[in-house]
Each structure stands twice: as C-alpha cells, then as structure tokens.
PDB file of C-alpha atoms in Angstrom:
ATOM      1  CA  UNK X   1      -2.976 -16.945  11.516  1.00 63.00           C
ATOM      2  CA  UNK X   2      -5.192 -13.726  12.359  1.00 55.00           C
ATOM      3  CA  UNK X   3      -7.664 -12.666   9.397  1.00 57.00           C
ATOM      4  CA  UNK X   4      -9.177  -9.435   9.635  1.00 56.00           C
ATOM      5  CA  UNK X   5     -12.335  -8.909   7.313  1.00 56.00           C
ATOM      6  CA  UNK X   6     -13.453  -5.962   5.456  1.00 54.00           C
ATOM      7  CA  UNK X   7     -16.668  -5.771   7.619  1.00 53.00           C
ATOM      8  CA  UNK X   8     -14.161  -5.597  10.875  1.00 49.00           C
ATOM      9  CA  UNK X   9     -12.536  -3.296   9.574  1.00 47.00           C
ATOM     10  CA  UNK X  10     -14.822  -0.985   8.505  1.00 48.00           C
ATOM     11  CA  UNK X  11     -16.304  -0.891  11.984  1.00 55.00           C
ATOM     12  CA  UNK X  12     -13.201   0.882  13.469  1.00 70.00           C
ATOM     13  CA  UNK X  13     -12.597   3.351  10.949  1.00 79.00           C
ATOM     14  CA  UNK X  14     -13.784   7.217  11.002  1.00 86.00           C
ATOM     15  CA  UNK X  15     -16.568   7.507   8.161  1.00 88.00           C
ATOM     16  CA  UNK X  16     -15.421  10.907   7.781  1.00 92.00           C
ATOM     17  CA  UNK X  17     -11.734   9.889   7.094  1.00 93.00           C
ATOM     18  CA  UNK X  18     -12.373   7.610   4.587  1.00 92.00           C
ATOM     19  CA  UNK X  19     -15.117   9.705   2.702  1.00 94.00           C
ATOM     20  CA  UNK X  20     -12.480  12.153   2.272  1.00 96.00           C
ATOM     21  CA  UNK X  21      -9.690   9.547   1.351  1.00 96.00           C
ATOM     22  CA  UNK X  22     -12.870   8.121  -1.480  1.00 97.00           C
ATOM     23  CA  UNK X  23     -13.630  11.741  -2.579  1.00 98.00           C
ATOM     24  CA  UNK X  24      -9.667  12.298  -3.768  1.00 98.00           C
ATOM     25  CA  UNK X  25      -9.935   9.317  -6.064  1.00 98.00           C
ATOM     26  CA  UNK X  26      -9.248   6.298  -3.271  1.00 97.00           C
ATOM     27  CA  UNK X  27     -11.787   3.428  -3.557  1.00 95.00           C
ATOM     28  CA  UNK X  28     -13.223   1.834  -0.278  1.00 92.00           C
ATOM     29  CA  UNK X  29     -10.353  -0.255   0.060  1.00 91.00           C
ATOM     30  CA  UNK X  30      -7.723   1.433  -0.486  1.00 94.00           C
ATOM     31  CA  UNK X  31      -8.892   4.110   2.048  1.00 93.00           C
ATOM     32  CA  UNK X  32     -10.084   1.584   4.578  1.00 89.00           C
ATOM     33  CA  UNK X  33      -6.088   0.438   4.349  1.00 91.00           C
ATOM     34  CA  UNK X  34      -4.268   3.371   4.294  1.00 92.00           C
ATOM     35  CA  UNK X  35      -6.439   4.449   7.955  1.00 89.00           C
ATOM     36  CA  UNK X  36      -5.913   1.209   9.185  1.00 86.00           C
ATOM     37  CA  UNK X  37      -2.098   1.549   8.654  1.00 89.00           C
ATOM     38  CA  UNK X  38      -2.291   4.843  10.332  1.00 88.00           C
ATOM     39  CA  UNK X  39      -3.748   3.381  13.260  1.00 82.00           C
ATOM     40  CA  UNK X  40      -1.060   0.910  13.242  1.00 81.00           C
ATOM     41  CA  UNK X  41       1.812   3.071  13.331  1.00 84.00           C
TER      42      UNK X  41
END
C-alpha cells in the first residue's frame, strides 16, 4: 500500500496555487488536495 505524506506532497505543488486556494478560505490541506487531484486528472 503506497502512502504519500504531507511533506511529499507539498514538494510538488505550485506555492502560488495553493496561496491562492489558502487566501479564499482553503486551509493547507485542503488546497494541497484539491492541486494534487488536479494533477491527477
């Protein structure tokens, strides 16, 4: 089973992106998931 940790994450994820996501009421992560499922798809 594949864990992927917050720190991982974080790492891949544009800082600009998810400031934005955090400055429309998101916390951290919430916005680190939604950019990660966006990558996904």
């Amino acid at each position: 089973r594949a864990r992927v940790t917050h720190e991982a994450a974080i790492g891949s994820v544009n800082r600009k992106e998810l400031e934005t996501l955090m400055a429309r009421g998101l916390d951290e992560d919430d916005a680190v998931d939604i950019i990660i499922r966006g990558m996904l798809r």
